[in-house]
Amino acid sequence: MIRLLFCCISIFLSMSLMAESDKEANQLNIYSATDLRAMAPILADYQQRNPGIRLNYYEFDTLELYEAIKILPMDKQPDIIISSSMDLQVRLVNDGYAQPLDSATSQSLPSWANWRNEAIGFTYEPIVFVYNKAAFRDKNIPKTHEALALSLREGDELYIHKVGSYDVRRSALGYLIATQDEVTSSISGRIQESLGRTITQVYGRTSQLLDDIADGKLVLGYNMLGSYSLARAKRDPRIGVVIPEDYTLVVSRVGLISKAAKHVVNAKNFMSYLISPEGQQVMAEQSELIPLNPKIDPLVNQLRDIKKSINFHPIPLGPALMVYLDQSKKRRFIGAWETALLPKPQ
């Protein structure tokens, strides 16, 4: 049975009195693993530019979205699929769920953010550490992965039961970040071991992690999505964000047009808007997302002073992302993660 009650939000931004057939033709159905709060200004601006189109926006968690797409018959597929789980988006493209966006704008994207013109990245979102400011008053805040590993090892009293990260078994984004950490860093194993020693708490959603850090239930969040974290820090003085100075993974939120899209023209128009200067400017100025376009400060103004000194490492779209989706490799990775992080039965 297809479960579309995860967290479905339908936005009806147009109240046109069109005939029924015209209504059907002038729709756009978007399935997305992006908070409505973050997407709302972008959707509203697009709607203002295209007042005759009715937008239907359905929100999912990352893994739920992928599973819903795989379960739905082709004639029930949405027009657009958006997710920060870059590996699962690549898998959908590889499995024939997408069609190309033939647009001059997509050709101008950096190569790492565009695969076959079918998986299209439109954001630039660093992976960060988040901390409770009160807990770190008069304490050094780790600013590199090496410093974090050492701090976790030496600071049990501060960290025990009070570090949070994504549950790689439930969060597809968390799994992507953890596997890419292993690919990128030689000390990822040490950090996992240190996280295990402090009995790290694992979560399925960024918002829950941020809430618990702000409330002091956690003192630190490891490998968190920077867009939501930076936006929360701007309006919540209880939390701070560290962009790791040794290297910072960068995730791009990826959109694809369904091969079975019923409203292809609208879908291509919307995807072109997302990566256009106009759409990227709205993203930068009004949303919680961070635009990809390098002409529009890709990390917005929060990071302008430090971006030159940080080794940003964008995760490239492409077949290499599917390596860790191999079932046997995934079982081994999750098994090692559970051994390192989860408490052992007494």
PDB file of N, CA and C in Angstrom, residues 54 77 91 106 126 191 219 281 294 311 329-330 334:
ATOM      1  N   ARG A  54      -0.891  25.739 -10.985  1.00  0.00           N
ATOM      2  CA  ARG A  54      -1.173  25.329  -9.606  1.00  0.00           C
ATOM      3  C   ARG A  54      -0.047  24.409  -9.139  1.00  0.00           C
ATOM      4  N   GLN A  77       3.648   8.857 -10.960  1.00  0.00           N
ATOM      5  CA  GLN A  77       4.858   9.572 -10.557  1.00  0.00           C
ATOM      6  C   GLN A  77       4.625  11.086 -10.561  1.00  0.00           C
ATOM      7  N   ARG A  91      20.831   7.230  -8.315  1.00  0.00           N
ATOM      8  CA  ARG A  91      20.275   5.895  -8.533  1.00  0.00           C
ATOM      9  C   ARG A  91      18.972   5.976  -9.330  1.00  0.00           C
ATOM     10  N   SER A 106      21.465  24.866 -17.671  1.00  0.00           N
ATOM     11  CA  SER A 106      22.042  23.667 -17.059  1.00  0.00           C
ATOM     12  C   SER A 106      23.452  23.403 -17.570  1.00  0.00           C
ATOM     13  N   PRO A 126      27.168  23.323   2.873  1.00  0.00           N
ATOM     14  CA  PRO A 126      28.279  22.713   3.596  1.00  0.00           C
ATOM     15  C   PRO A 126      27.796  21.811   4.730  1.00  0.00           C
ATOM     16  N   ILE A 191      37.062   9.305  14.322  1.00  0.00           N
ATOM     17  CA  ILE A 191      35.939  10.121  14.800  1.00  0.00           C
ATOM     18  C   ILE A 191      34.768   9.227  15.179  1.00  0.00           C
ATOM     19  N   VAL A 219      25.229  19.043  23.335  1.00  0.00           N
ATOM     20  CA  VAL A 219      26.170  20.153  23.278  1.00  0.00           C
ATOM     21  C   VAL A 219      26.776  20.294  21.894  1.00  0.00           C
ATOM     22  N   GLN A 281      18.844  34.076  -6.909  1.00  0.00           N
ATOM     23  CA  GLN A 281      18.822  35.302  -6.102  1.00  0.00           C
ATOM     24  C   GLN A 281      17.743  35.226  -5.026  1.00  0.00           C
ATOM     25  N   PRO A 294      27.866  30.680  -8.562  1.00  0.00           N
ATOM     26  CA  PRO A 294      29.017  31.366  -7.966  1.00  0.00           C
ATOM     27  C   PRO A 294      28.961  32.882  -8.090  1.00  0.00           C
ATOM     28  N   ASN A 311      38.854  24.371   2.865  1.00  0.00           N
ATOM     29  CA  ASN A 311      38.905  23.432   1.747  1.00  0.00           C
ATOM     30  C   ASN A 311      37.514  22.850   1.530  1.00  0.00           C
ATOM     31  N   LYS A 329      27.817  -3.874   0.381  1.00  0.00           N
ATOM     32  CA  LYS A 329      28.674  -2.811   0.892  1.00  0.00           C
ATOM     33  C   LYS A 329      27.927  -1.967   1.917  1.00  0.00           C
ATOM     34  N   LYS A 330      26.647  -1.722   1.662  1.00  0.00           N
ATOM     35  CA  LYS A 330      25.849  -0.942   2.608  1.00  0.00           C
ATOM     36  C   LYS A 330      25.699  -1.687   3.931  1.00  0.00           C
ATOM     37  N   ILE A 334      27.044  -0.101   7.444  1.00  0.00           N
ATOM     38  CA  ILE A 334      26.145   0.134   8.575  1.00  0.00           C
ATOM     39  C   ILE A 334      26.538  -0.738   9.766  1.00  0.00           C
TER      40      ILE A 334
END
